[in-house]
mmCIF file of C-alpha atoms in Angstrom:
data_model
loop_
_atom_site.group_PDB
_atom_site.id
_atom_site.type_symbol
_atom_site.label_atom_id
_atom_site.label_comp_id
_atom_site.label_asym_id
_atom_site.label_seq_id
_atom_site.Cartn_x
_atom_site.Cartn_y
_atom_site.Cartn_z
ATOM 1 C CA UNK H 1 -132.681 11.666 118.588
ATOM 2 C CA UNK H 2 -134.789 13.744 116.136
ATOM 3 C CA UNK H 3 -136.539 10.912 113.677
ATOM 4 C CA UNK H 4 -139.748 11.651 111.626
ATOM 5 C CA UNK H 5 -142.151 8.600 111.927
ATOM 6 C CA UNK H 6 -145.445 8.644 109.751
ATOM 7 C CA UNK H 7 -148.646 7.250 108.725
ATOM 8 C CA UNK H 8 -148.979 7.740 104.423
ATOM 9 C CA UNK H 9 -151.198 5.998 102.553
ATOM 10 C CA UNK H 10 -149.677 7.309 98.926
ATOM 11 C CA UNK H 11 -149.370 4.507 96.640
ATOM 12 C CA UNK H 12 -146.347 3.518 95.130
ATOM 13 C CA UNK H 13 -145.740 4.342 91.283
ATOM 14 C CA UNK H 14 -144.059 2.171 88.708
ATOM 15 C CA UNK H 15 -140.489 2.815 87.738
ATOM 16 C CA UNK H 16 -139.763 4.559 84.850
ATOM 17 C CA UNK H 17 -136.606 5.604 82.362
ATOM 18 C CA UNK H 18 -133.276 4.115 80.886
ATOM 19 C CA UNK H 19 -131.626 1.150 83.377
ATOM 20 C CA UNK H 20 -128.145 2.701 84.267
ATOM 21 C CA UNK H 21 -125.205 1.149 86.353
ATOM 22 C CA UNK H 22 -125.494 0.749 89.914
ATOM 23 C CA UNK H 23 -124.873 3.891 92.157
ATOM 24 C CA UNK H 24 -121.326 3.416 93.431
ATOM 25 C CA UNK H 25 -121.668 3.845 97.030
ATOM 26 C CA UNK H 26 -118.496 4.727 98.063
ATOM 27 C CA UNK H 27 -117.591 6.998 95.302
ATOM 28 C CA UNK H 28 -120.824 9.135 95.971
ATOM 29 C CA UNK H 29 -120.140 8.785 99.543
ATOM 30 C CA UNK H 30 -116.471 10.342 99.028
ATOM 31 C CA UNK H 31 -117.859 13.607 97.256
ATOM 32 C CA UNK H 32 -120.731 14.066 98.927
ATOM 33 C CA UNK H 33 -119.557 13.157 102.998
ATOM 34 C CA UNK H 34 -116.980 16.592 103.369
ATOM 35 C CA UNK H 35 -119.655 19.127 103.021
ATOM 36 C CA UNK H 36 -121.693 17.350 105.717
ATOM 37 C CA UNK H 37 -122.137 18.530 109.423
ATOM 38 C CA UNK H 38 -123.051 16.983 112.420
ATOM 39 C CA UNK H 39 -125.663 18.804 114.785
ATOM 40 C CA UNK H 40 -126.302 18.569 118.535
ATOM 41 C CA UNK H 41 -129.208 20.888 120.014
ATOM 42 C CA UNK H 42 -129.438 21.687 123.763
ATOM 43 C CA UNK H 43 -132.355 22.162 125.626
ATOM 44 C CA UNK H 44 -131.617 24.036 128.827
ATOM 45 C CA UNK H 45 -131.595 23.950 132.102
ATOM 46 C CA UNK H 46 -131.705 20.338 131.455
ATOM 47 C CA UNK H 47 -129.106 19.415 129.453
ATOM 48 C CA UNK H 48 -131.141 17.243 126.978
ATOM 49 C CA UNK H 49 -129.859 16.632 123.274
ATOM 50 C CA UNK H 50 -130.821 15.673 120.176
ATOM 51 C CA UNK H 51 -128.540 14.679 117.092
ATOM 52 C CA UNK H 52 -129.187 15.361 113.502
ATOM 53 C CA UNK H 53 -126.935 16.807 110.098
ATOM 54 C CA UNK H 54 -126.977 19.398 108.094
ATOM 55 C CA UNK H 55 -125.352 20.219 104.327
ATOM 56 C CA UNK H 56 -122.683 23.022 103.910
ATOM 57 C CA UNK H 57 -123.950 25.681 101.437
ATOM 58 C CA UNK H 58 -121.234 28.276 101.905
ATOM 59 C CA UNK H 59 -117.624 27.665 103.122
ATOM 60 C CA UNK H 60 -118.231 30.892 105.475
ATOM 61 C CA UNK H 61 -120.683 28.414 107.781
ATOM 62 C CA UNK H 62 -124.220 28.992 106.405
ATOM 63 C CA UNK H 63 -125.805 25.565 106.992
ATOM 64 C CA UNK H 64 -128.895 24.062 105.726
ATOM 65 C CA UNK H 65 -130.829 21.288 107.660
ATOM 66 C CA UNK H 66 -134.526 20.186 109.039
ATOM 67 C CA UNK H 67 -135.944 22.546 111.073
ATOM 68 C CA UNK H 68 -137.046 19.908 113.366
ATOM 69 C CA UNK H 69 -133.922 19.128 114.720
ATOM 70 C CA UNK H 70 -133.230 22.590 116.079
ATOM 71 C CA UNK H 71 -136.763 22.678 117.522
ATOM 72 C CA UNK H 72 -136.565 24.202 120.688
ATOM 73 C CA UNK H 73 -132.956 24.004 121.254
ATOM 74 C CA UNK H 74 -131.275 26.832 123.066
ATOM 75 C CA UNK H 75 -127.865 26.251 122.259
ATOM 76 C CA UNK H 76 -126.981 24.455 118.457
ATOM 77 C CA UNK H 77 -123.585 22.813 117.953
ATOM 78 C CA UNK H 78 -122.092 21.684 114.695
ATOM 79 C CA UNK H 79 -119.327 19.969 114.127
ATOM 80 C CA UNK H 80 -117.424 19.550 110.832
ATOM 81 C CA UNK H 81 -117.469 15.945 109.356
ATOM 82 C CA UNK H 82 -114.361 15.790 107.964
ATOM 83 C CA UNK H 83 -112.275 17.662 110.643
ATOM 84 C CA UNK H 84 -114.002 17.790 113.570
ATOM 85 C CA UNK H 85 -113.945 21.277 114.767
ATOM 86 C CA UNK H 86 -116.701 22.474 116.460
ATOM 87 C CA UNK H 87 -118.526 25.583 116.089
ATOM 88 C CA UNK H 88 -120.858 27.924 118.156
ATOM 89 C CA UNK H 89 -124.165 28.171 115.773
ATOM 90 C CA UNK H 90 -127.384 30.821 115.624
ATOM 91 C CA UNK H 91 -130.467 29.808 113.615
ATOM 92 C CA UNK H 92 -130.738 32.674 110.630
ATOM 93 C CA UNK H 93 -134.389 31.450 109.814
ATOM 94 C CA UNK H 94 -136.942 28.452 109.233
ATOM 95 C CA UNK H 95 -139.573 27.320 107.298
ATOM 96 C CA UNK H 96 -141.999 25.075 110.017
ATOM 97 C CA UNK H 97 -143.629 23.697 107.399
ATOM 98 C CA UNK H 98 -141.479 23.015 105.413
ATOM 99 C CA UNK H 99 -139.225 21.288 107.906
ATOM 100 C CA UNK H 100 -136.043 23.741 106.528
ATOM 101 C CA UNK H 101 -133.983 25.610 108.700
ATOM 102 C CA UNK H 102 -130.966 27.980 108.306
ATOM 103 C CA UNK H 103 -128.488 27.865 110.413
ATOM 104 C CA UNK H 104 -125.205 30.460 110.898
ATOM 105 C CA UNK H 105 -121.653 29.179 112.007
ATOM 106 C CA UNK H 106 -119.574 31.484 114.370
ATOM 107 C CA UNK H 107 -115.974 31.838 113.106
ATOM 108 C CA UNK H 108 -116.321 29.418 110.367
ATOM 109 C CA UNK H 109 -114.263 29.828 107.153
ATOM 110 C CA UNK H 110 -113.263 27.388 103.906
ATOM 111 C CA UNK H 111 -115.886 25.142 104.781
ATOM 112 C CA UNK H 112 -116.460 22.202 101.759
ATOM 113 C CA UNK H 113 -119.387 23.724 100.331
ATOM 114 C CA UNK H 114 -122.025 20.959 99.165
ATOM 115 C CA UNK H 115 -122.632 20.958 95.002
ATOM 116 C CA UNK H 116 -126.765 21.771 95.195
ATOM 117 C CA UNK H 117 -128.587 19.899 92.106
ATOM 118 C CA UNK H 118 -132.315 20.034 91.004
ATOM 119 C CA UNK H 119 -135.330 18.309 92.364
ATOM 120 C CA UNK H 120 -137.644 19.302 89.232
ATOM 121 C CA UNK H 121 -135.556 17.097 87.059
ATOM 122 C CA UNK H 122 -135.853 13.833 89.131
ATOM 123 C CA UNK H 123 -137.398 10.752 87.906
ATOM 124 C CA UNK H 124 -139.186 7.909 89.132
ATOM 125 C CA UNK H 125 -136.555 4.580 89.830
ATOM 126 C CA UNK H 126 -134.003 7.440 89.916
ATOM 127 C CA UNK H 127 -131.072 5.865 91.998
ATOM 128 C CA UNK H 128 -130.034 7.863 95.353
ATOM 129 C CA UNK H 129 -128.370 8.113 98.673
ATOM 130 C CA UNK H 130 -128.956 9.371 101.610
ATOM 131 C CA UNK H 131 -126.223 10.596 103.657
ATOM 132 C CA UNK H 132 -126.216 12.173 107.601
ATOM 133 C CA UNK H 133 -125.645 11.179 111.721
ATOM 134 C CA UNK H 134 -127.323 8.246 111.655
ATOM 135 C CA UNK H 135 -128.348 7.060 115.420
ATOM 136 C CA UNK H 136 -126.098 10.588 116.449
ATOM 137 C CA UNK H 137 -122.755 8.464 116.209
ATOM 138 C CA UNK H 138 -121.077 11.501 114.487
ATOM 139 C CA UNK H 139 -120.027 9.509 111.400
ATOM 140 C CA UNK H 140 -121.574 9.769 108.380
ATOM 141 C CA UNK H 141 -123.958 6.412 107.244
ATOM 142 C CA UNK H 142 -124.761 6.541 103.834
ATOM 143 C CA UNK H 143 -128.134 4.543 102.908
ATOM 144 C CA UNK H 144 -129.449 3.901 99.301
ATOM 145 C CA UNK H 145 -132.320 3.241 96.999
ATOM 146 C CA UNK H 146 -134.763 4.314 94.411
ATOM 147 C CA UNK H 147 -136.849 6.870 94.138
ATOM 148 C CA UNK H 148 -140.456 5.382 94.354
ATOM 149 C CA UNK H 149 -142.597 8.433 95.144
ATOM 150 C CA UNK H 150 -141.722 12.675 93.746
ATOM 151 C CA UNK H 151 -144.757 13.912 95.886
ATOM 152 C CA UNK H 152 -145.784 11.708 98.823
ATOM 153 C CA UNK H 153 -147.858 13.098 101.601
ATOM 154 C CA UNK H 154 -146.819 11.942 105.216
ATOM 155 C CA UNK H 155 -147.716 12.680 108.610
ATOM 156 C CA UNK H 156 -144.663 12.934 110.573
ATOM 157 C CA UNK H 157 -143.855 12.452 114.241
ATOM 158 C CA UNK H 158 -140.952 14.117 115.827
ATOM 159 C CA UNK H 159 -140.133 11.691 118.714
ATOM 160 C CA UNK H 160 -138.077 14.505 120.447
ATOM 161 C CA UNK H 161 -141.435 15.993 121.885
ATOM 162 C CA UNK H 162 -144.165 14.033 119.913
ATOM 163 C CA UNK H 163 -145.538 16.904 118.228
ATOM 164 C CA UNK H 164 -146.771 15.597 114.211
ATOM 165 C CA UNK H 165 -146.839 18.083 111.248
ATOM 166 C CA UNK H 166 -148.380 17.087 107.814
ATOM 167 C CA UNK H 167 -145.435 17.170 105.163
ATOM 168 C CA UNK H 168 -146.437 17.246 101.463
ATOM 169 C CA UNK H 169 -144.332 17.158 98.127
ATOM 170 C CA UNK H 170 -141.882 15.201 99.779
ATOM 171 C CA UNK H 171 -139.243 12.567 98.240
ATOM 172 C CA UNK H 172 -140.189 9.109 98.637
ATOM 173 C CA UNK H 173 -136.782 6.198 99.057
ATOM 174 C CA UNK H 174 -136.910 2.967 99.423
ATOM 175 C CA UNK H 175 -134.137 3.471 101.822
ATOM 176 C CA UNK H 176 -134.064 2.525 105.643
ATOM 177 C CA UNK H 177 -132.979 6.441 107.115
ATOM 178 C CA UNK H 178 -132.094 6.248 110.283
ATOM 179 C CA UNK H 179 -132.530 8.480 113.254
ATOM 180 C CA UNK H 180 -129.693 11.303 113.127
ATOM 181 C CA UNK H 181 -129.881 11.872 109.332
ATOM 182 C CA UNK H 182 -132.588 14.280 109.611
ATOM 183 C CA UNK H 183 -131.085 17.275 108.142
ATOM 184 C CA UNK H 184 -128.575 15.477 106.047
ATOM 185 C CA UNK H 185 -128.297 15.108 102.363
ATOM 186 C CA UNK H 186 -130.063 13.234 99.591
ATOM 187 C CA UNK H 187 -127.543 12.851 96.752
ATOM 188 C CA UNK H 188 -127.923 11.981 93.163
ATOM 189 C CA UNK H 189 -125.394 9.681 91.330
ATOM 190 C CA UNK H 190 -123.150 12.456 90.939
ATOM 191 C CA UNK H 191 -123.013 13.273 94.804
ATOM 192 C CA UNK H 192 -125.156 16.319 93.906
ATOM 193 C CA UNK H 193 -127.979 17.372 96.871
ATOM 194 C CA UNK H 194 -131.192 16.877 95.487
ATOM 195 C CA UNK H 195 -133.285 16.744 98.657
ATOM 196 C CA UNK H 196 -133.292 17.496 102.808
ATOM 197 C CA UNK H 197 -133.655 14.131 104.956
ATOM 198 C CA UNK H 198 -136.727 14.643 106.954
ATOM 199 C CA UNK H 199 -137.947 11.707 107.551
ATOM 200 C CA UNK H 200 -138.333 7.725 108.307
ATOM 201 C CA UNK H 201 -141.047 5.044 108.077
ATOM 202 C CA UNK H 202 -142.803 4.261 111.744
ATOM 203 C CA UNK H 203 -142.924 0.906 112.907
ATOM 204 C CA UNK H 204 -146.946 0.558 111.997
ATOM 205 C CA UNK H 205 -145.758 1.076 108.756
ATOM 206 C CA UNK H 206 -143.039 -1.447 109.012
ATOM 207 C CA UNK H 207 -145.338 -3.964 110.372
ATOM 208 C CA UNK H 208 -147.791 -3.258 107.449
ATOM 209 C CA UNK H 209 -144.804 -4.194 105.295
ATOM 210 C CA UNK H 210 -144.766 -1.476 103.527
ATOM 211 C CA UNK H 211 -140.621 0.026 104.707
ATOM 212 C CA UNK H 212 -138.190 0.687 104.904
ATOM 213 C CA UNK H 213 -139.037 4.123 103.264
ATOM 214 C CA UNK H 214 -137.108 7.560 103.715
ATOM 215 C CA UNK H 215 -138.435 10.777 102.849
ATOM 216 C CA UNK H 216 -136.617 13.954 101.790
ATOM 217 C CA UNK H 217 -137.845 17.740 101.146
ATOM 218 C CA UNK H 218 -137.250 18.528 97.846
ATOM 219 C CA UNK H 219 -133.875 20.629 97.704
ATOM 220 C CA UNK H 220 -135.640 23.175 95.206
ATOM 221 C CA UNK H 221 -138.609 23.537 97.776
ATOM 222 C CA UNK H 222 -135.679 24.029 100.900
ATOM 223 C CA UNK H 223 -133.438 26.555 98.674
ATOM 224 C CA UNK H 224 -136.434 28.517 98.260
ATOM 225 C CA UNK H 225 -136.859 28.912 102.039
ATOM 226 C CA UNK H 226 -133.046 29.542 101.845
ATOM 227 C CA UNK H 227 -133.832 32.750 99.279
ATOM 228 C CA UNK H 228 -136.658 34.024 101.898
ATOM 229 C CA UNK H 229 -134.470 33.832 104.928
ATOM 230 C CA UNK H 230 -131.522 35.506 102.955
ATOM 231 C CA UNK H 231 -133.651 38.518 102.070
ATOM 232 C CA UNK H 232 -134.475 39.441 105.119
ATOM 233 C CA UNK H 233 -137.732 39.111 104.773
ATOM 234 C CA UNK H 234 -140.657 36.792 106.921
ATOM 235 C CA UNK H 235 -143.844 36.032 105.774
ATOM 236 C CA UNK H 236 -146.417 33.831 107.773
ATOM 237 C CA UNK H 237 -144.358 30.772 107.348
ATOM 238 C CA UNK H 238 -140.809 31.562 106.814
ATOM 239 C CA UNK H 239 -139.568 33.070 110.341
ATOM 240 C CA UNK H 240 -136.423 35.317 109.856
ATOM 241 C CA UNK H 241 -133.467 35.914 112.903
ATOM 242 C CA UNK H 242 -133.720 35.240 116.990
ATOM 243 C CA UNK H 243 -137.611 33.568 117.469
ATOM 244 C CA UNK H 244 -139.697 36.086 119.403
ATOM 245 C CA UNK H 245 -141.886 34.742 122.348
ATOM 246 C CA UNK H 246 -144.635 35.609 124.507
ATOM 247 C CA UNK H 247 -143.741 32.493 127.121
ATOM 248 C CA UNK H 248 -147.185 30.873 126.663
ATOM 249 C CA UNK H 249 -148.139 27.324 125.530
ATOM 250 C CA UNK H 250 -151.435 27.618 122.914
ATOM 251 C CA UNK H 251 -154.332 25.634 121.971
ATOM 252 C CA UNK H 252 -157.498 26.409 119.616
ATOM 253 C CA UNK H 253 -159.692 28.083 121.704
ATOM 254 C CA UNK H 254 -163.698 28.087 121.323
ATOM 255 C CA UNK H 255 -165.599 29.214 119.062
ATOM 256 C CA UNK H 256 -162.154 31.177 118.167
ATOM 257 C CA UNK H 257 -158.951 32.492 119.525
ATOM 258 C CA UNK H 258 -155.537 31.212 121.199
ATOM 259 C CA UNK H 259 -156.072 29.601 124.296
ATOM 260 C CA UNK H 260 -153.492 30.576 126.836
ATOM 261 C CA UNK H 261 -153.133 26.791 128.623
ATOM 262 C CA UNK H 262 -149.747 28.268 130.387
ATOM 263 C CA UNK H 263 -148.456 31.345 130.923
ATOM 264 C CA UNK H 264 -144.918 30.390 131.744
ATOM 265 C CA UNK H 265 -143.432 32.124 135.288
ATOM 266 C CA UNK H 266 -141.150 35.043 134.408
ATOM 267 C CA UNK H 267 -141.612 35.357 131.225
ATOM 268 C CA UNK H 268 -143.517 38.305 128.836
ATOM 269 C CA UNK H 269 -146.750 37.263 128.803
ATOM 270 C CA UNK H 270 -146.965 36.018 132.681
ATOM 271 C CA UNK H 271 -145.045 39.427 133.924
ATOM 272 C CA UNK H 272 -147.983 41.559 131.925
ATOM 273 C CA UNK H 273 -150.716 39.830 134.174
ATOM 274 C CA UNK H 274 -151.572 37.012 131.676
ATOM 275 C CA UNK H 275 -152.870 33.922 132.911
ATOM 276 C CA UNK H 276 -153.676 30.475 132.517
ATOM 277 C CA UNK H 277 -157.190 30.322 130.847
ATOM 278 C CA UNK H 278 -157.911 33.723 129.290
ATOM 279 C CA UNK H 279 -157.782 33.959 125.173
ATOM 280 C CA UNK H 280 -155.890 36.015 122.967
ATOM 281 C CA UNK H 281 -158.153 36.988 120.079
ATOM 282 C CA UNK H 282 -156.100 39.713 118.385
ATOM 283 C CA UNK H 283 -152.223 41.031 117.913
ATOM 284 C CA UNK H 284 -151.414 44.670 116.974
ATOM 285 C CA UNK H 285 -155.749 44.626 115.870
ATOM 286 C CA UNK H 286 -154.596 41.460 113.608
ATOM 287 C CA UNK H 287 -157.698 39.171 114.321
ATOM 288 C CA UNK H 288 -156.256 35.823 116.215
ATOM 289 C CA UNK H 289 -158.983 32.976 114.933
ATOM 290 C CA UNK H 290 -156.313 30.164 116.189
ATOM 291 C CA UNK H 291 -153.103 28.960 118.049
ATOM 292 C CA UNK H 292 -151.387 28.374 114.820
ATOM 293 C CA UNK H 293 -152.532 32.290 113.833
ATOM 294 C CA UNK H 294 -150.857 33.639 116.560
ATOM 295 C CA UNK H 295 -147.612 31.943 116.119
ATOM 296 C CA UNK H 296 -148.116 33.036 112.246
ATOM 297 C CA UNK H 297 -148.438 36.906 113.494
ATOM 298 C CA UNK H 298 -145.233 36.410 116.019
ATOM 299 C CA UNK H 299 -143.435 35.131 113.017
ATOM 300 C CA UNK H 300 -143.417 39.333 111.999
ATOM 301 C CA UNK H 301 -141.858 40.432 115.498
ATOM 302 C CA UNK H 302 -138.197 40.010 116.860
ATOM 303 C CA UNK H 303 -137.243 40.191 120.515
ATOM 304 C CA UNK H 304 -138.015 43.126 122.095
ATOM 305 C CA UNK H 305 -140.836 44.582 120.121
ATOM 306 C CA UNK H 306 -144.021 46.029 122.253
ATOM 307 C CA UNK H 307 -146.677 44.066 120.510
ATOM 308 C CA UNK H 308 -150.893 45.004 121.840
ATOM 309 C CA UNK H 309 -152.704 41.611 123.070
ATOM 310 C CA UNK H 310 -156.818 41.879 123.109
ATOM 311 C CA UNK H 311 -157.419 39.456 125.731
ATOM 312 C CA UNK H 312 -160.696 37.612 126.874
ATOM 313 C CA UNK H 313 -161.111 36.064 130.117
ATOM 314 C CA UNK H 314 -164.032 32.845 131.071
ATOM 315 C CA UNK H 315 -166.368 35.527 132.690
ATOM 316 C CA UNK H 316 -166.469 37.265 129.062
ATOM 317 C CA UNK H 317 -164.164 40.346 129.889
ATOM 318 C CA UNK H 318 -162.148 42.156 127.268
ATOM 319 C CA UNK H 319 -159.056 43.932 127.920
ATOM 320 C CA UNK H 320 -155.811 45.149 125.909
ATOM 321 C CA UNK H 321 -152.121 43.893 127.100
ATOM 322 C CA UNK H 322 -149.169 45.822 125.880
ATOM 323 C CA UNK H 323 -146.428 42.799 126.089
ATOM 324 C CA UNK H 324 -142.759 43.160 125.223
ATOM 325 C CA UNK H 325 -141.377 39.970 123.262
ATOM 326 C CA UNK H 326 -138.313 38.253 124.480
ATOM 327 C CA UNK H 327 -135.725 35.969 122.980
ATOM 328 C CA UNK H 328 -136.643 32.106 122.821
ATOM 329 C CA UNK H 329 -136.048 28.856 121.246
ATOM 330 C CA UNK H 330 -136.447 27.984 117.626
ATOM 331 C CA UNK H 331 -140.577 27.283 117.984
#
């Protein structure tokens, strides 16, 4: 199950504002629960899933969620909350660092289409709810609690592969999220979406007494991401249509460069004579300092575009690699 765990060592600030009523669960629940999704990702050959949500934006099938939870995946299923039909989906974009991805539903049509609020006008002891597949059941758990932090700083774990990103700006809740609701919705009183589930407290943090905490991508921060991926347009960060690959796994290389750990059999890179141990220090003459450069310079390409490798080997040869992308998963 996709789940964010974290280590943050923001401090908690004091609530502010008006006291209004209690946020009426169930009523919130009820407006906010039809324009929710549930999403399975599949990792072939080996059949392995993950469960998260996602929030309807249009009622032709465009579908906003975390971009960790279609990590990877090869195949992305979504079914409707409040009908159950299943649809066929293809990622239109994401936003790594942000943790926002856009997804595409095949043959979808008169979808509930989620009512998007405002982060910028959130306050401090605000009350909220956050909505989405807890534990991958495929119903909807709805989980709330003040707002007790507008721009924590986390460092997240995905326990799918145990990769960790540094998130910053995010929501803090004094909610317990629950693996699953990645993805899903953080609604105001009104059942308006004021933030993307990304995340829940780790068990250190737990132990340290200091959760149950959920954190959530401000939904002005992920609609901008939405804007990018709509134009058409990538930029180092925001990745737009099919994810282009080389087939190689990077590290930092030394004193600079990607370091080609494995060049994966079959694929691109491997079929152009790259191998295990040689670094890539430029792309199309763009100078490649870093792992996290090249996969910032890919970002540009689509599948099938001839892109020129300058390639270094342990001896201290140079050579150029013409290298024709191919289709893979969300990276």
């Amino acid at each position: 199950m996709p789940r964010r765990l974290f280590a943050d060592d923001a401090t908690t600030a004091s609530l502010i504002g008006p006291s209004l009523p209690p946020l009426d669960v169930d009523l919130v629940s009820r407006v906010a629960e039809p324009a929710l999704v549930n999403i399975t990702a599949g990792i072939r050959p080996y059949g392995l899933g993950a469960a998260g949500s996602g929030i309807v934006l249009t009622a032709g099938g465009e579908i906003l969620t975390s971009h960790h939870v279609i990590k990877g995946a090869d195949t992305v299923t979504v079914s409707d909350v409040g009908t159950g039909v299943s649809y066929t989906a293809t990622v239109a974009g994401y936003d790594s660092n942000a943790d926002i991805a856009l997804l595409d539903l095949n043959g979808a049509d008169g979808l509930p289409v989620a009512r998007i609020g405002s982060s910028a006008l959130l306050h401090l002891g605000d009350a909220v709810l956050a909505i989405g597949n807890a534990g991958g059941t495929g119903s909807p758990t709805a989980v709330g609690g003040p707002i007790t932090n507008l721009d924590s700083a986390i460092v997240a774990r995905n326990a799918a592969d145990l990769s960790r990103k540094s998130l910053h700006g995010m929501i803090e809740v004094s909610a317990a999220v629950a693996a699953g609701q990645s993805g899903g919705a953080l609604v105001d009183r009104f059942g308006a979406v004021i933030g993307v589930i990304t995340a829940a407290s780790g068990d250190m943090s737990k132990a340290l007494g200091k959760g149950p905490n959920g954190y959530a991508v401000p939904i002005d921060t992920a609609m901008n991401v939405v804007r990018q991926i709509r134009s058409g347009t990538p930029t180092d960060t925001v990745h737009v249509g099919p994810t282009a690959t080389l087939g190689i796994l990077t590290s930092d290389a030394q004193p600079t460069g990607a370091h080609v750990d494995v060049s994966i059999y079959g694929l691109p890179a491997y079929t152009a004579g790259i191998v295990d141990g040689e670094t890539i220090t430029a792309l199309d003459d763009r100078p490649i300092t870093s792992s996290q450069m090249l996969k910032a310079a890919l970002n540009a390409h689509k599948p099938d575009d001839v892109v020129r490798l300058e390639v270094s080997d342990a001896e201290g040869g140079h050579r150029t690699v013409s290298v024709t992308l191919t289709v893979g998963p969300p990276n």
